[in-house]
GROMACS .gro file of C-alpha atoms in nm:
model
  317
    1UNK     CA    1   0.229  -0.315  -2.592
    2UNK     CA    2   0.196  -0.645  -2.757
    3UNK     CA    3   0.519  -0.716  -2.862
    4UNK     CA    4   0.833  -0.533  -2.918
    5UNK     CA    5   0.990  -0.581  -3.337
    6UNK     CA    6   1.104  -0.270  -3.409
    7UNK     CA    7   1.161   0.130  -3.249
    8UNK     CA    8   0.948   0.247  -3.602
    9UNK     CA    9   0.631   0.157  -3.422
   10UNK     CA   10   0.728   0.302  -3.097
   11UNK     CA   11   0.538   0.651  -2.998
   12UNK     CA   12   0.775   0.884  -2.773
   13UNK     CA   13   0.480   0.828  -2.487
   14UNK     CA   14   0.600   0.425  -2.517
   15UNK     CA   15   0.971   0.498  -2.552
   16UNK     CA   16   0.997   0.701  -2.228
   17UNK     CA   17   0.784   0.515  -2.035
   18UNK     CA   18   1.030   0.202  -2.119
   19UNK     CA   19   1.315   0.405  -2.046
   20UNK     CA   20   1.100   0.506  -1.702
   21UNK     CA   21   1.060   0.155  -1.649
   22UNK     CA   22   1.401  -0.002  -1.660
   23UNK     CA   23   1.499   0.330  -1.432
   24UNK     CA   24   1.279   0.145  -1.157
   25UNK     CA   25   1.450  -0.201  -1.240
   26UNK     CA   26   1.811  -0.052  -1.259
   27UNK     CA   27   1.739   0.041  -0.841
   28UNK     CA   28   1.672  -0.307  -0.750
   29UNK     CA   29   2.072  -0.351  -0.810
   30UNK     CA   30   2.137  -0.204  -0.528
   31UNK     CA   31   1.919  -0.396  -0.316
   32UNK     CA   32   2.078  -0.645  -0.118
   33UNK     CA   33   1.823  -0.917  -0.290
   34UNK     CA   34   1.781  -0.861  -0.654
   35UNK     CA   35   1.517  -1.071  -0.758
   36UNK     CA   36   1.160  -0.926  -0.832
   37UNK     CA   37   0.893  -1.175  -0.837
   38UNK     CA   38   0.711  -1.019  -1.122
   39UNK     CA   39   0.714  -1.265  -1.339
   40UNK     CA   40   0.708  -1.595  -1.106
   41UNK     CA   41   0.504  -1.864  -1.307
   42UNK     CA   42   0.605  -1.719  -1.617
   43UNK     CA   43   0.818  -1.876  -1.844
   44UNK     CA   44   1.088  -1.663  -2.107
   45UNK     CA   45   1.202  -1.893  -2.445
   46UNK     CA   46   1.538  -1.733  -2.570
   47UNK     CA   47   1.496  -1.860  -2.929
   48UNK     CA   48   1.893  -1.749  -3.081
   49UNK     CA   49   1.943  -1.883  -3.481
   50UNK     CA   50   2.234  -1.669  -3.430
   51UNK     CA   51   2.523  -1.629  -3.192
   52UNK     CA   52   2.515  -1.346  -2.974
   53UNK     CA   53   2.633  -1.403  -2.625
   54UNK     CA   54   2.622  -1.047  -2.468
   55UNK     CA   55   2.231  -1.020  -2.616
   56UNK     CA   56   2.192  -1.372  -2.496
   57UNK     CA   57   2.281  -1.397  -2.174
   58UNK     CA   58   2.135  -1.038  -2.089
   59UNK     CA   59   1.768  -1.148  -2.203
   60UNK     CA   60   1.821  -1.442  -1.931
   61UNK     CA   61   1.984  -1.240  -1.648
   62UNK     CA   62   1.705  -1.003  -1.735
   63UNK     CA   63   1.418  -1.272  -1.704
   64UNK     CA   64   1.604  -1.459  -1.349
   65UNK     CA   65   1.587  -1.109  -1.199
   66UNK     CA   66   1.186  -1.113  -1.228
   67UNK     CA   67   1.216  -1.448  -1.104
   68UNK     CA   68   1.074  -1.640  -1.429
   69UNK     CA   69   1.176  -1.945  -1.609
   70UNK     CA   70   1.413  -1.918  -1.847
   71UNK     CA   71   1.448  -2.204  -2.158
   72UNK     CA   72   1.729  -2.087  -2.386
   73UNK     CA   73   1.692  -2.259  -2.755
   74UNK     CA   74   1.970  -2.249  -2.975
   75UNK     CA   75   1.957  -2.365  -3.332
   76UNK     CA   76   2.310  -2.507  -3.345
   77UNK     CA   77   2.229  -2.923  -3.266
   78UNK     CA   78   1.886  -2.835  -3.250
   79UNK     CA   79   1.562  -3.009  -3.464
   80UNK     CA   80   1.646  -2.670  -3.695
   81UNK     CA   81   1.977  -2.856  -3.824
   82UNK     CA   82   1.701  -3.124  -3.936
   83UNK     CA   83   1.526  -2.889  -4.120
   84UNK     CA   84   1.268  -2.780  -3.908
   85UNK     CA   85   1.088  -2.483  -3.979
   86UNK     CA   86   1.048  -2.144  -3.806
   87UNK     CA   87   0.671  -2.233  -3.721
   88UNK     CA   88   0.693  -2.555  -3.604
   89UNK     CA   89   0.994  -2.472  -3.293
   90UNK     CA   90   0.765  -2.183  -3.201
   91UNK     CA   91   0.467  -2.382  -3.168
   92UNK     CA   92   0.689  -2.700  -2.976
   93UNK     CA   93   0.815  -2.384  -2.751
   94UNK     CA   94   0.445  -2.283  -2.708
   95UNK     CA   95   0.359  -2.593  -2.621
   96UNK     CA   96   0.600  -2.592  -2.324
   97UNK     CA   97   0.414  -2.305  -2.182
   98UNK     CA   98   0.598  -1.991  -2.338
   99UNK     CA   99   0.438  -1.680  -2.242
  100UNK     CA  100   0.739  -1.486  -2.446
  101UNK     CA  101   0.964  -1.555  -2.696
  102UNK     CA  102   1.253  -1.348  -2.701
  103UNK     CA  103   1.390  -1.424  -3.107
  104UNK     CA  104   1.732  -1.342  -3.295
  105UNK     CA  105   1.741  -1.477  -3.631
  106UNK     CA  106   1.945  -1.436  -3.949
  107UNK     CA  107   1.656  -1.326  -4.175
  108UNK     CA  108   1.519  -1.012  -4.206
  109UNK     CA  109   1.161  -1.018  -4.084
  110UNK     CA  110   1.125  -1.314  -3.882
  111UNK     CA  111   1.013  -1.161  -3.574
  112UNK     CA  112   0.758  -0.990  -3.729
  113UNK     CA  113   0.651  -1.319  -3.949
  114UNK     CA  114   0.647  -1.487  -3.571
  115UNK     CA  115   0.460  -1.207  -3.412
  116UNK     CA  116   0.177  -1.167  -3.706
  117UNK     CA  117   0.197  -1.503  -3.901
  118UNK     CA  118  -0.096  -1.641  -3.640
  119UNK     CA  119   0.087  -1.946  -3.566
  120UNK     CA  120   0.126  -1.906  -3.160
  121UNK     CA  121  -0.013  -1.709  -2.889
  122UNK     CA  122   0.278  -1.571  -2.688
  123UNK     CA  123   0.458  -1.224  -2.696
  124UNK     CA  124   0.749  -1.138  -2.932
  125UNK     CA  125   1.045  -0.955  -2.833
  126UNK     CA  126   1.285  -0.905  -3.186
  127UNK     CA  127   1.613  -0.927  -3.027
  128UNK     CA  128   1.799  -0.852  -3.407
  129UNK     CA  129   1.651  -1.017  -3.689
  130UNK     CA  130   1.917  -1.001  -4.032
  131UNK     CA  131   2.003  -0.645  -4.151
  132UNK     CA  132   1.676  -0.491  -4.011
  133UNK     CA  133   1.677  -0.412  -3.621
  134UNK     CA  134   1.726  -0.427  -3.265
  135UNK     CA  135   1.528  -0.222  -3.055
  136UNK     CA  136   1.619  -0.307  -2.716
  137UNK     CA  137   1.997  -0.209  -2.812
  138UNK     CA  138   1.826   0.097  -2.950
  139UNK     CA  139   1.651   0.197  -2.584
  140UNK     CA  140   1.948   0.055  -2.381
  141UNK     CA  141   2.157   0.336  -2.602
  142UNK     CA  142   1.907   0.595  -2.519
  143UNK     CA  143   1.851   0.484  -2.187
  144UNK     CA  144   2.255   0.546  -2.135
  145UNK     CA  145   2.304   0.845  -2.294
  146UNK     CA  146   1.975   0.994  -2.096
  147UNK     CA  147   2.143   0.918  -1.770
  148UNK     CA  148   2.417   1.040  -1.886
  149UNK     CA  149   2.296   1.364  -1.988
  150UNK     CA  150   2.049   1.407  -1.709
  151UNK     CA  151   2.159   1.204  -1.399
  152UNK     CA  152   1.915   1.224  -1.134
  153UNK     CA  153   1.679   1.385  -1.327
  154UNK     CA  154   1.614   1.149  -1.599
  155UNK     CA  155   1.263   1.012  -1.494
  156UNK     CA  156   1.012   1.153  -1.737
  157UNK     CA  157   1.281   1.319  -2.009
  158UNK     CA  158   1.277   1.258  -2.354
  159UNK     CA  159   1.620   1.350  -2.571
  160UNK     CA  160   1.546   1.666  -2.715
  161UNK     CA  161   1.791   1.862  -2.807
  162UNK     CA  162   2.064   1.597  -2.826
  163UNK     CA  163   2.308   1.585  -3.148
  164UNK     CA  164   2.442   1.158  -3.202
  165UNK     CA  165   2.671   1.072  -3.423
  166UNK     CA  166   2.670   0.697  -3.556
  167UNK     CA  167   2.975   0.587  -3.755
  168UNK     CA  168   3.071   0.305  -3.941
  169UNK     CA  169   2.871  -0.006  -4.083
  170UNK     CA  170   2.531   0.160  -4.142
  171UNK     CA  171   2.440  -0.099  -4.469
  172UNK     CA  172   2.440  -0.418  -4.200
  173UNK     CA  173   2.398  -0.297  -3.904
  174UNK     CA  174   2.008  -0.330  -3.722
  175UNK     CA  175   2.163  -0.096  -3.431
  176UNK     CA  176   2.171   0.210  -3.650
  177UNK     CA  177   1.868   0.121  -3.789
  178UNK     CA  178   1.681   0.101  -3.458
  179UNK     CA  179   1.908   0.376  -3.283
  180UNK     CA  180   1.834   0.627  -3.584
  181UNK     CA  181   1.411   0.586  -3.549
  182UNK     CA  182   1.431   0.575  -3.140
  183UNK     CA  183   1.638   0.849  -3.136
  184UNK     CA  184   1.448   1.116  -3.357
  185UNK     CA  185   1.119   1.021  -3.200
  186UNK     CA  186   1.310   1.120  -2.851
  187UNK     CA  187   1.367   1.413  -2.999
  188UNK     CA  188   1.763   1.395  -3.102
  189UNK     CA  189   1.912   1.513  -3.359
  190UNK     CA  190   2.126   1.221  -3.558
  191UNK     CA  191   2.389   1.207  -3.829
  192UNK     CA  192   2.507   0.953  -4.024
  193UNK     CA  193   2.845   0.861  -4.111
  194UNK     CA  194   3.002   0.561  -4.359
  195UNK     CA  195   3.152   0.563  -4.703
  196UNK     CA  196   2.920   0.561  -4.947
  197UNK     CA  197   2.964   0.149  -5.019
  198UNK     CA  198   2.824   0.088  -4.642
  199UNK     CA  199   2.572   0.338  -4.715
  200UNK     CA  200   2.204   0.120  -4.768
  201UNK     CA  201   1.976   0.224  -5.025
  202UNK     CA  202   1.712   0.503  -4.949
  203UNK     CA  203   1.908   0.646  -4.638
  204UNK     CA  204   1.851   0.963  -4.763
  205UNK     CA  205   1.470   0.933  -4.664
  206UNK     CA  206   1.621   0.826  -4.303
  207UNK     CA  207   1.547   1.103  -4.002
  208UNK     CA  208   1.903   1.172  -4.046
  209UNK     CA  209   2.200   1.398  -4.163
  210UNK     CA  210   2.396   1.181  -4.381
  211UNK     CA  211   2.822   1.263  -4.369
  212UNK     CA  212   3.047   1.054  -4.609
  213UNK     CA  213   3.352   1.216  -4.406
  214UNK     CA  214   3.351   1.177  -4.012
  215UNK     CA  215   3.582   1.499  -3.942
  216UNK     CA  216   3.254   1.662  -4.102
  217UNK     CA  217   2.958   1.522  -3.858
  218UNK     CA  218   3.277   1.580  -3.553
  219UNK     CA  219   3.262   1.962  -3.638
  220UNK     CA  220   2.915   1.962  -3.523
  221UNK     CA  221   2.997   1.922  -3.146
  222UNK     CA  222   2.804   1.570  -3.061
  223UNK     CA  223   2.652   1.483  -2.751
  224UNK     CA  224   2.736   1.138  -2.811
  225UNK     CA  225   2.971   0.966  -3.129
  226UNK     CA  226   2.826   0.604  -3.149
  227UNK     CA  227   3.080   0.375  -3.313
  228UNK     CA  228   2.967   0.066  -3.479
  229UNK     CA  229   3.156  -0.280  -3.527
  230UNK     CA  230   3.299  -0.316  -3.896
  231UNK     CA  231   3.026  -0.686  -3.964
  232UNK     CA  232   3.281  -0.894  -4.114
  233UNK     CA  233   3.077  -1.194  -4.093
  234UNK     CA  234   2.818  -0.995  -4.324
  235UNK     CA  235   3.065  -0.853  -4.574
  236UNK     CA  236   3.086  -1.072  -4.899
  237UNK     CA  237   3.248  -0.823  -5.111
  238UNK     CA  238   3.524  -0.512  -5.008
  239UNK     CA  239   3.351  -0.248  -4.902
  240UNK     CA  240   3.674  -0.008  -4.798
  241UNK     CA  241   4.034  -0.082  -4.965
  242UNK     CA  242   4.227  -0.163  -4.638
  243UNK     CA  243   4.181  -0.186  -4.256
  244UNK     CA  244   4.455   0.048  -4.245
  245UNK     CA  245   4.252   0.334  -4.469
  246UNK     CA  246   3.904   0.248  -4.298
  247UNK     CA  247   4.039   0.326  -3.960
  248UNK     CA  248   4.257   0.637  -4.079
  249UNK     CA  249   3.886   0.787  -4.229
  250UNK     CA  250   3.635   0.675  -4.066
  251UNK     CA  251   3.778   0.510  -3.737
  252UNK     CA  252   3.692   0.690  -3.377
  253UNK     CA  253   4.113   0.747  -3.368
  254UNK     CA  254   4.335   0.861  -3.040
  255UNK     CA  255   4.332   1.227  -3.263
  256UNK     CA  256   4.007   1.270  -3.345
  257UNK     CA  257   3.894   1.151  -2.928
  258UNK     CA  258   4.157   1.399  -2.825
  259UNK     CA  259   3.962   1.667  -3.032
  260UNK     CA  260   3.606   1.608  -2.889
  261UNK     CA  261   3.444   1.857  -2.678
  262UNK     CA  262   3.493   1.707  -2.297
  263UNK     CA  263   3.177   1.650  -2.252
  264UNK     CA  264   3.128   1.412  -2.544
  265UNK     CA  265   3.042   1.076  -2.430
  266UNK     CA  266   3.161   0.804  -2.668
  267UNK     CA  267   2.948   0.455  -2.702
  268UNK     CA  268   2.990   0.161  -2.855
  269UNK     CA  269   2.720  -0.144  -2.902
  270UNK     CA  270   2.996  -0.403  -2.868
  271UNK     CA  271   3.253  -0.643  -2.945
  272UNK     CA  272   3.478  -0.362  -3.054
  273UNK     CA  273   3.759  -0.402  -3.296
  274UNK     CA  274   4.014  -0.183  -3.128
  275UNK     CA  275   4.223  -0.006  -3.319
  276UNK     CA  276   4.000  -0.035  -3.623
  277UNK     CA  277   3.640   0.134  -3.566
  278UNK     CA  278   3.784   0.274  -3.243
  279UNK     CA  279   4.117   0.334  -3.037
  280UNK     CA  280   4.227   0.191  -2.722
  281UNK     CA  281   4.227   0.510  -2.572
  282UNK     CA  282   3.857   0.591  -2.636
  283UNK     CA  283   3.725   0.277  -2.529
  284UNK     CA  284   3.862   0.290  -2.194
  285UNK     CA  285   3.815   0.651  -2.133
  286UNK     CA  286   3.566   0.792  -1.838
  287UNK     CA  287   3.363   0.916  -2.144
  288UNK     CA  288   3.306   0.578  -2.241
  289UNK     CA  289   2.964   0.412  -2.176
  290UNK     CA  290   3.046   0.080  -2.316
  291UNK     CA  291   2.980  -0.110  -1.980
  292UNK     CA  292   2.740   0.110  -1.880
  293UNK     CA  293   2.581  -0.028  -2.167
  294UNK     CA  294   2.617  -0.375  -2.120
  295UNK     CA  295   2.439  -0.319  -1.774
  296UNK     CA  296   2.164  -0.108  -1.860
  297UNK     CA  297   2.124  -0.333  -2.120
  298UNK     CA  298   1.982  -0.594  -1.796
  299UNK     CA  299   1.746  -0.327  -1.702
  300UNK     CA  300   1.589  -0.218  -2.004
  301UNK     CA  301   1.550  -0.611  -2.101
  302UNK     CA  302   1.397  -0.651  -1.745
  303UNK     CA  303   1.126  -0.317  -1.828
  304UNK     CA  304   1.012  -0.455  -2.155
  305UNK     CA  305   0.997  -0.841  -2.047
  306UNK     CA  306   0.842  -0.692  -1.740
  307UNK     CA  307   0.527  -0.435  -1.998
  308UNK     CA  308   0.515  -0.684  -2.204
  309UNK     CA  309   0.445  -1.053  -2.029
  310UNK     CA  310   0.373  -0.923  -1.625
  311UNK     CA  311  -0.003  -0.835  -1.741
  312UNK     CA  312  -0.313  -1.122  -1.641
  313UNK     CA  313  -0.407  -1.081  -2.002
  314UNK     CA  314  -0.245  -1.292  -2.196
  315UNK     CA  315   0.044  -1.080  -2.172
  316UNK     CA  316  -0.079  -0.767  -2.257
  317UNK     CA  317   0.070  -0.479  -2.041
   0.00000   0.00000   0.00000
């Protein structure tokens, strides 16, 4: 590995061995010191055009824990405001030593224009670039529900066999995007589920099973329902008539939890809208992995920092 931009590129040998990975750094939270010194001398650039403080400040717990420096760059009062460009606050973070550059932007593409453009020597990690992806969301997701699935017995295990249902803003949202390619090359099976207005073009070409109706992809007993947030930021025109309808079709409500198998797990990539996407009652259910995720999310962020920037060769693990 070289750098991390999207799950499409990921093989299902790379995908486990991250999840194998983070498995190793989630133990060291039980230790009564926490810090590794794998990467002591090396030095983590959080480069955020947007705002995204659970992302954010899980990249730097994630780099503090293998004890490197952390420089966290946000564009907001920044040389960016001044119209700096993309290539020229790499190469000034370069310059400062970077050895990886951990990059959320707005525009679709810019970690991989970063990562191939030729501009800077230093390892990419996409932490959600516009409508296109977030992998590490994608393997903290996996790395949760394979715990949850397999417990103890996790280590080595792919998801085979697995039915995940995603629900809700598939046309904006980079977490179904990576979550649906991770996820089939683990060997799940995935459905899809929006009204047809948050459906993108060409999903039908996606490893999926695409639902317009959510009591549909429910009758097919899930492993997991994945519920995404409604991107209100994104949304320029109106997508559903009402809040009130959305959530009454499509929304994760205290009826349709009530009606899941009791073994379904329920997940959510966070900040929920309660009440909207999902009930109260779901969210803060024992079949809820919603913190879980947040804190694997610190230990899969620790495994690929760790593959990606803890090799002698230029960062090459």
């Amino acid at each position: 590995m070289r750098h991390l931009l999207s799950t499409q590129n990921l093989g299902r040998d790379d995908a486990v061995r991250i999840l194998d990975v983070a498995e190793e750094m989630a133990a060291t939270a039980d230790r009564e010191v926490k810090k590794l010194p794998a990467l002591r001398g090396k030095t983590i650039v959080n480069l955020f055009f947007e705002d995204s403080t659970r992302t954010r400040l899980s990249f730097e717990s994630a780099a503090k824990r293998l004890s490197a420096d952390v420089i966290t760059f946000s564009a907001k009062g920044s040389s960016v405001s001044k119209g700096e460009s993309l290539k020229d606050t790499a190469q000034t973070l370069v310059a400062m030593g970077a050895d990886a550059i951990v990059v959320r932007h707005h525009a679709s593409g810019a970690a991989h224009r970063l990562a191939h453009a030729g501009w800077i020597d230093a390892a990419i990690i996409n932490a959600g670039d516009g409508t296109h992806e977030h992998p590490t969301q994608a393997l903290l997701d996996a790395f949760t529900l394979r715990r949850r699935l397999h417990g103890e017995d996790a280590r080595g295990r792919a998801l085979d066999g697995a039915r995940v249902v995603i629900v809700g803003d598939i046309l904006h949202s980079r977490v179904a995007r990576s979550n649906v390619w991770l996820l089939a090359t683990l060997g799940a099976e995935v459905h899809l589920v929006a009204p047809r207005t948050l459906q993108p073009a060409g999903i039908q070409s996606w490893p999926a099973t695409v639902h317009e109706l959510l009591d549909d992809a429910l009758a097919t007993d899930p492993d997991a329902v994945m519920m995404l947030r409604i991107q209100r930021e994104r949304m320029h025109d109106a997508y559903f008539p009402t809040e009130r309808e959305y959530a009454r079709i499509w929304g994760l409500t205290a009826e349709r939890f009530a009606a899941l198998s009791a073994d379904t797990i329920v997940m959510h990539p966070g900040p929920m809208n309660r009440g909207l996407e999902i009930a109260s009652v779901a969210a803060d259910s024992t079949r809820s992995t919603v913190r879980e995720q947040v804190t694997n999310g610190v230990s899969i962020r620790m495994a690929v920092l760790y593959l990606l920037v803890a090799g002698t060769d230029g960062g090459r693990a």
